[in-house]
Short mmCIF file of C-alpha atoms in Angstrom, two decimals:
data_model
loop_
_atom_site.label_atom_id
_atom_site.label_comp_id
_atom_site.label_asym_id
_atom_site.label_seq_id
_atom_site.Cartn_x
_atom_site.Cartn_y
_atom_site.Cartn_z
CA MET L 1 93.67 112.52 99.43
CA GLU L 2 90.96 108.91 98.51
CA GLN L 3 92.37 105.93 101.38
CA ARG L 4 92.15 102.47 99.73
CA THR L 5 92.38 99.32 101.26
CA VAL L 6 95.15 97.04 100.13
CA GLY L 7 94.20 93.62 99.14
CA ARG L 8 91.71 91.81 100.78
CA SER L 9 93.21 93.73 104.13
CA GLY L 10 91.76 96.23 106.69
CA LEU L 11 94.60 98.51 106.38
CA ARG L 12 93.47 100.97 104.61
CA VAL L 13 96.11 103.42 103.38
CA SER L 14 96.54 107.06 101.26
CA ARG L 15 96.85 106.02 97.18
CA ILE L 16 99.43 108.56 96.94
CA GLY L 17 102.92 106.89 99.15
CA LEU L 18 105.36 109.42 99.87
CA ALA L 19 109.24 108.07 99.40
CA THR L 20 111.73 109.12 101.19
CA HIS L 21 114.91 107.52 99.44
CA THR L 22 116.43 111.14 98.32
CA TRP L 23 116.38 111.86 102.72
CA GLY L 24 119.30 112.74 103.56
CA THR L 25 121.56 112.52 100.20
CA HIS L 26 119.11 115.45 98.08
CA THR L 27 117.05 116.50 100.94
CA ASP L 28 117.86 117.68 104.02
CA ALA L 29 115.96 117.71 107.08
CA GLU L 30 114.04 120.63 107.23
CA GLU L 31 112.68 120.26 103.15
CA ALA L 32 111.96 116.63 104.35
CA SER L 33 109.84 118.54 107.36
CA VAL L 34 108.15 121.03 105.01
CA GLN L 35 107.07 117.97 102.77
CA LEU L 36 105.86 115.73 105.06
CA ALA L 37 102.88 118.50 106.55
CA ALA L 38 102.15 119.51 103.26
CA PHE L 39 101.78 115.43 102.60
CA ALA L 40 99.88 114.82 105.25
CA ASP L 41 97.91 118.12 104.98
CA ALA L 42 96.39 116.92 101.55
CA GLY L 43 94.99 113.21 103.69
CA GLY L 44 98.53 111.79 102.60
CA THR L 45 99.53 108.52 105.00
CA LEU L 46 101.27 105.60 103.74
CA ILE L 47 105.39 106.38 104.25
CA ASP L 48 107.67 104.13 102.00
CA LEU L 49 110.80 103.80 103.97
CA SER L 50 113.34 101.17 104.17
CA PRO L 51 117.55 101.67 105.79
CA VAL L 52 119.70 101.44 102.88
CA TYR L 53 117.66 105.40 101.88
CA GLY L 54 120.54 108.03 102.59
CA ASP L 55 122.26 105.13 104.10
CA GLY L 56 119.72 105.22 107.18
CA ALA L 57 119.61 109.12 107.41
CA ALA L 58 116.11 109.02 105.78
CA HIS L 59 115.27 107.22 109.31
CA GLN L 60 116.66 109.54 111.01
CA ILE L 61 115.08 112.16 109.53
CA LEU L 62 111.68 110.50 110.49
CA ALA L 63 111.94 109.74 113.14
CA GLY L 64 112.80 113.65 114.32
CA LEU L 65 109.52 114.60 112.45
CA LEU L 66 106.84 111.66 114.01
CA GLY L 67 105.93 113.18 117.32
CA GLU L 68 106.42 116.33 115.82
CA VAL L 69 105.26 117.47 111.99
CA VAL L 70 102.96 113.97 112.49
CA SER L 71 101.00 111.97 115.15
CA ARG L 72 102.20 108.08 115.01
CA GLU L 73 99.05 107.29 114.84
CA ASP L 74 98.27 109.16 111.76
CA VAL L 75 100.95 107.33 109.22
CA VAL L 76 101.11 104.13 107.89
CA LEU L 77 105.22 103.14 107.75
CA SER L 78 106.60 100.79 105.38
CA GLY L 79 109.46 99.06 106.03
CA CYS L 80 111.95 96.65 104.32
CA ALA L 81 114.69 94.32 105.44
CA GLY L 82 116.95 91.76 103.13
CA VAL L 83 119.71 92.84 101.98
CA VAL L 84 122.49 93.57 103.84
CA THR L 85 126.45 95.22 102.81
CA HIS L 86 128.04 91.64 102.79
CA LYS L 87 127.48 87.75 104.20
CA PRO L 88 129.78 85.63 105.24
CA GLY L 89 132.63 83.84 103.30
CA ALA L 90 131.35 80.61 102.79
CA GLY L 91 133.57 77.44 102.09
CA VAL L 92 133.73 74.65 99.87
CA GLY L 93 131.31 73.08 100.43
CA ASP L 94 129.27 75.30 101.58
CA THR L 95 125.45 76.40 99.77
CA VAL L 96 125.49 79.83 100.54
CA PRO L 97 128.58 81.41 97.55
CA ALA L 98 130.73 84.00 99.29
CA PRO L 99 130.60 87.33 97.36
CA ALA L 100 133.17 88.39 95.19
CA ALA L 101 133.27 92.20 96.63
CA VAL L 102 131.92 93.26 99.28
CA GLY L 103 128.59 94.56 98.18
CA PRO L 104 124.43 95.02 98.88
CA VAL L 105 123.60 91.13 99.21
CA VAL L 106 120.06 89.62 100.08
CA ASP L 107 120.24 87.55 103.57
CA ALA L 108 116.46 87.41 103.78
CA SER L 109 116.95 85.50 106.91
CA ARG L 110 115.12 84.56 110.47
CA ARG L 111 118.09 86.24 111.91
CA THR L 112 118.82 89.05 109.63
CA LEU L 113 115.04 90.37 109.36
CA LEU L 114 114.33 90.24 112.33
CA ARG L 115 117.98 91.69 113.97
CA GLN L 116 117.22 94.79 111.36
CA LEU L 117 113.30 95.09 112.17
CA ASP L 118 114.62 95.90 115.86
CA ARG L 119 117.11 97.85 114.52
CA THR L 120 114.92 99.94 112.02
CA LEU L 121 112.35 99.99 114.87
CA ALA L 122 115.01 101.83 117.45
CA ASN L 123 116.06 104.50 114.92
CA LEU L 124 112.47 105.41 114.39
CA GLY L 125 111.56 105.94 117.55
CA THR L 126 108.52 103.42 117.06
CA ASP L 127 107.00 99.59 118.65
CA HIS L 128 106.12 98.40 115.32
CA LEU L 129 105.63 98.87 110.84
CA ASP L 130 102.22 99.01 109.78
CA ILE L 131 103.63 96.79 106.88
CA PHE L 132 107.17 95.33 106.66
CA SER L 133 108.08 93.89 103.51
CA ILE L 134 111.03 91.76 102.27
CA ALA L 135 113.29 93.60 99.98
CA ALA L 136 113.88 91.03 97.79
CA TRP L 137 114.11 87.51 97.56
CA ASP L 138 116.73 84.70 98.87
CA PRO L 139 117.39 81.63 96.73
CA TYR L 140 119.36 80.20 99.96
CA THR L 141 117.07 80.97 102.51
CA PRO L 142 114.04 78.46 102.22
CA LEU L 143 110.63 79.71 102.14
CA GLU L 144 109.05 78.51 104.62
CA GLU L 145 111.49 80.21 107.13
CA VAL L 146 111.28 83.22 105.05
CA ALA L 147 106.93 83.24 106.02
CA ALA L 148 107.45 81.69 109.11
CA THR L 149 109.32 84.51 110.02
CA LEU L 150 106.67 87.37 109.02
CA GLU L 151 103.61 85.47 111.14
CA THR L 152 106.53 85.60 114.09
CA VAL L 153 106.83 89.56 113.45
CA ILE L 154 103.28 89.70 113.38
CA ALA L 155 102.27 88.47 115.96
CA THR L 156 104.96 90.08 118.53
CA GLY L 157 103.36 93.04 116.93
CA ARG L 158 106.73 94.19 115.33
CA ALA L 159 104.76 95.05 112.27
CA ARG L 160 100.64 94.95 111.23
CA TYR L 161 101.31 93.22 107.87
CA ALA L 162 103.86 91.80 106.10
CA GLY L 163 104.88 92.57 102.22
CA VAL L 164 107.03 92.26 99.54
CA ARG L 165 109.04 93.96 97.47
CA GLY L 166 110.38 94.08 93.65
CA LEU L 167 110.02 89.78 93.58
CA SER L 168 108.21 88.00 91.04
CA ALA L 169 105.04 86.40 89.77
CA TRP L 170 106.40 82.78 90.59
CA GLN L 171 107.90 84.01 93.61
CA LEU L 172 105.38 85.92 95.06
CA ALA L 173 102.05 83.26 94.47
CA SER L 174 105.19 80.66 96.45
CA LEU L 175 105.02 82.58 99.22
CA ALA L 176 101.52 84.51 99.49
CA ALA L 177 100.92 80.59 99.81
CA VAL L 178 102.63 79.50 102.71
CA GLY L 179 102.17 83.23 105.07
CA PRO L 180 100.95 85.99 105.31
CA VAL L 181 101.92 88.56 102.66
CA THR L 182 99.21 91.86 102.12
CA ALA L 183 100.77 93.56 100.47
CA ALA L 184 103.24 93.93 97.01
CA GLN L 185 105.77 97.26 96.23
CA THR L 186 106.91 96.35 92.73
CA PRO L 187 107.47 99.42 89.96
CA TYR L 188 104.64 100.05 87.44
CA SER L 189 104.59 102.70 84.93
CA LEU L 190 103.68 103.52 81.65
CA LEU L 191 106.56 102.27 80.16
CA ALA L 192 107.11 99.96 82.58
CA ARG L 193 103.37 97.49 81.76
CA ALA L 194 104.85 93.77 82.80
CA PRO L 195 103.10 93.38 85.91
CA GLU L 196 100.52 93.72 84.07
CA ASN L 197 100.88 90.21 82.05
CA ASP L 198 102.34 88.39 85.14
CA VAL L 199 102.86 89.46 89.29
CA ILE L 200 99.30 91.88 89.16
CA PRO L 201 97.54 89.16 88.66
CA ALA L 202 99.84 86.58 90.91
CA ALA L 203 98.80 89.36 93.84
CA ARG L 204 94.96 89.69 92.55
CA HIS L 205 94.26 85.78 92.70
CA HIS L 206 96.33 86.01 96.34
CA GLY L 207 94.13 88.58 97.74
CA VAL L 208 97.51 90.48 97.51
CA GLY L 209 97.37 94.88 96.94
CA ILE L 210 100.08 96.44 94.56
CA ILE L 211 102.03 99.08 95.65
CA ALA L 212 103.63 100.62 92.59
CA SER L 213 107.64 101.63 92.88
CA ALA L 214 108.46 104.11 90.43
CA PRO L 215 105.71 105.21 88.64
CA LEU L 216 107.79 108.06 86.25
CA ALA L 217 110.14 105.67 85.06
CA GLY L 218 113.14 107.97 86.64
CA GLY L 219 111.21 110.99 85.94
CA ILE L 220 111.33 110.24 82.31
CA LEU L 221 107.41 110.75 82.30
CA THR L 222 107.67 114.11 84.00
CA GLY L 223 108.38 115.58 80.71
CA LYS L 224 111.68 116.61 81.93
CA TYR L 225 113.73 115.55 79.27
CA SER L 226 112.32 116.18 76.30
CA ASP L 227 114.57 119.25 75.71
CA GLY L 228 118.47 117.91 76.94
CA VAL L 229 119.15 116.16 80.77
CA PRO L 230 118.97 119.02 83.64
CA ALA L 231 121.19 118.95 85.69
CA ASP L 232 119.78 118.79 88.55
CA SER L 233 118.18 115.30 87.30
CA ARG L 234 118.65 111.94 87.49
CA GLY L 235 120.12 112.22 84.14
CA ALA L 236 122.23 114.15 84.88
CA ASP L 237 123.86 111.46 88.15
CA GLU L 238 125.96 109.67 87.45
CA SER L 239 124.68 106.26 89.14
CA THR L 240 121.51 106.28 87.44
CA ALA L 241 122.26 108.52 83.58
CA ALA L 242 122.89 105.21 82.48
CA GLU L 243 119.51 103.63 82.59
CA ILE L 244 117.89 106.97 82.19
CA ARG L 245 119.74 107.51 78.66
CA ARG L 246 118.63 104.04 77.70
CA ARG L 247 115.51 104.11 78.30
CA LEU L 248 115.89 107.77 76.77
CA ASP L 249 116.66 106.17 73.65
CA ASP L 250 113.25 103.86 73.06
CA ASP L 251 111.30 105.50 70.77
CA ARG L 252 108.44 103.91 72.63
CA ALA L 253 109.52 106.62 75.99
CA THR L 254 109.05 108.96 73.03
CA ARG L 255 105.56 108.30 72.13
CA VAL L 256 104.41 108.15 75.86
CA VAL L 257 105.23 111.41 76.24
CA ASP L 258 104.81 113.00 73.38
CA ALA L 259 101.45 110.89 73.89
CA LEU L 260 101.68 112.25 77.83
CA VAL L 261 102.45 115.69 76.92
CA THR L 262 99.19 115.98 74.55
CA ALA L 263 96.97 114.98 77.05
CA ALA L 264 98.16 117.07 80.12
CA ASP L 265 97.94 120.40 77.88
CA GLY L 266 94.30 120.11 77.04
CA LEU L 267 93.64 118.75 80.54
CA GLY L 268 95.74 121.88 81.97
CA THR L 269 97.66 120.15 83.82
CA SER L 270 101.45 118.72 84.16
CA PRO L 271 102.34 115.82 82.14
CA LEU L 272 103.28 113.93 85.92
CA ALA L 273 99.66 113.97 87.00
CA VAL L 274 98.52 112.79 83.75
CA ALA L 275 101.13 109.25 84.82
CA LEU L 276 100.22 109.07 87.97
CA ALA L 277 96.68 109.31 87.75
CA TRP L 278 97.00 106.59 84.76
CA ILE L 279 98.70 104.16 87.29
CA ARG L 280 96.43 105.22 90.64
CA ASP L 281 93.47 104.12 87.85
CA ARG L 282 95.11 100.82 86.88
CA PRO L 283 92.77 97.83 88.53
CA GLY L 284 94.12 96.17 91.61
CA ILE L 285 96.31 99.12 93.01
CA ALA L 286 97.20 99.95 96.41
CA SER L 287 98.90 102.74 96.17
CA MET L 288 101.93 104.69 94.65
CA ILE L 289 105.06 105.75 95.96
CA VAL L 290 106.22 109.03 94.67
CA GLY L 291 109.08 110.29 95.88
CA ALA L 292 110.05 114.59 95.74
CA ARG L 293 113.93 116.34 96.42
CA ASP L 294 111.46 119.78 97.49
CA ILE L 295 107.77 120.53 97.42
CA GLY L 296 107.99 122.11 94.88
CA GLN L 297 108.24 118.38 93.16
CA LEU L 298 106.06 117.72 95.97
CA THR L 299 102.93 120.38 95.40
CA GLY L 300 102.89 118.38 91.08
CA VAL L 301 102.81 114.94 92.77
CA LEU L 302 99.74 116.10 95.18
CA ALA L 303 98.25 117.31 91.68
CA ALA L 304 97.00 113.95 90.28
CA GLU L 305 94.83 112.92 93.56
CA THR L 306 92.03 115.75 92.16
CA LEU L 307 93.10 114.61 88.63
CA GLU L 308 90.22 112.03 86.32
CA LEU L 309 90.87 111.10 83.31
CA PRO L 310 88.31 110.97 80.53
CA ARG L 311 88.25 107.76 79.14
CA ALA L 312 89.31 108.72 75.52
CA ILE L 313 92.72 109.91 77.10
CA ALA L 314 93.55 106.73 79.34
CA ALA L 315 92.52 105.00 76.13
CA ALA L 316 95.60 106.25 74.37
CA LEU L 317 97.73 106.62 77.38
CA ASP L 318 96.80 102.07 77.06
CA ASP L 319 97.39 102.34 73.94
CA VAL L 320 100.98 104.30 73.47
CA SER L 321 102.56 102.40 76.00
CA ALA L 322 101.35 99.23 75.36
CA ARG L 323 104.47 96.52 73.90
CA SER L 324 103.86 95.01 71.03
CA GLU L 325 105.23 90.93 70.60
#
């Protein structure tokens, strides 16, 4: 698998990254082991992590595979911190409002970022992450504190590079101007091209590499919803069904999927591979994070690595997926 540098850094990652968000829920340890072995055998290096994946189970599963299935030195671990299940209640006059109910709350304070990072390292059984990212924008923590914390993380060897996830263009630019930001993870697909207008240009200006998340738009771009909603799909999952169904009702989504199916038929491959190859070849993209419930799905994902899209097909996909202003 081809390795790419991330932004204006020396960090090299595989242009397909392995997501672990299903590990510990839909993907058990045995299946995860098979996936990781296949991914590594194909030359994949970038592994996407979060302490919320599987409520921590993904970390535990990977910890058991490092050194057994893959060498720690052969993979690039990309983790994050900054989201907690609750925040201490704030009283009258405090700047941080108390949540109405216990739930995920963004907290990018120095205290929380370092505490969560140290816990992640302990759970994984490693002394560093290769990329440590702020999981979300925290409007209550001073930008200078966030930037200084990232500097500390790198200076103490807990991480080799710093990054961000899900930030808007102005948020990314603000932090990159004062802190050591190397990578920006953002949703980007044929159905989500808004980053081309702001996030990607901001990242390129600051020398930050883009790692595309959700490149298959929740599975819509695989074409599996063309004949209904499969029982084992995200569209049948109560927690994600509403969003999937809303996007399926968009005429633009139908046009894009039809174009992918047509292109795949002509190239003798899958709509999934075509969609991933399109993202892979976009300007500024260092890698893309793709998840798979089983080895069959992962095999289809890895097939995109060798697919070369003809210019005419790439241009046609550009046209059909473009939003009219």
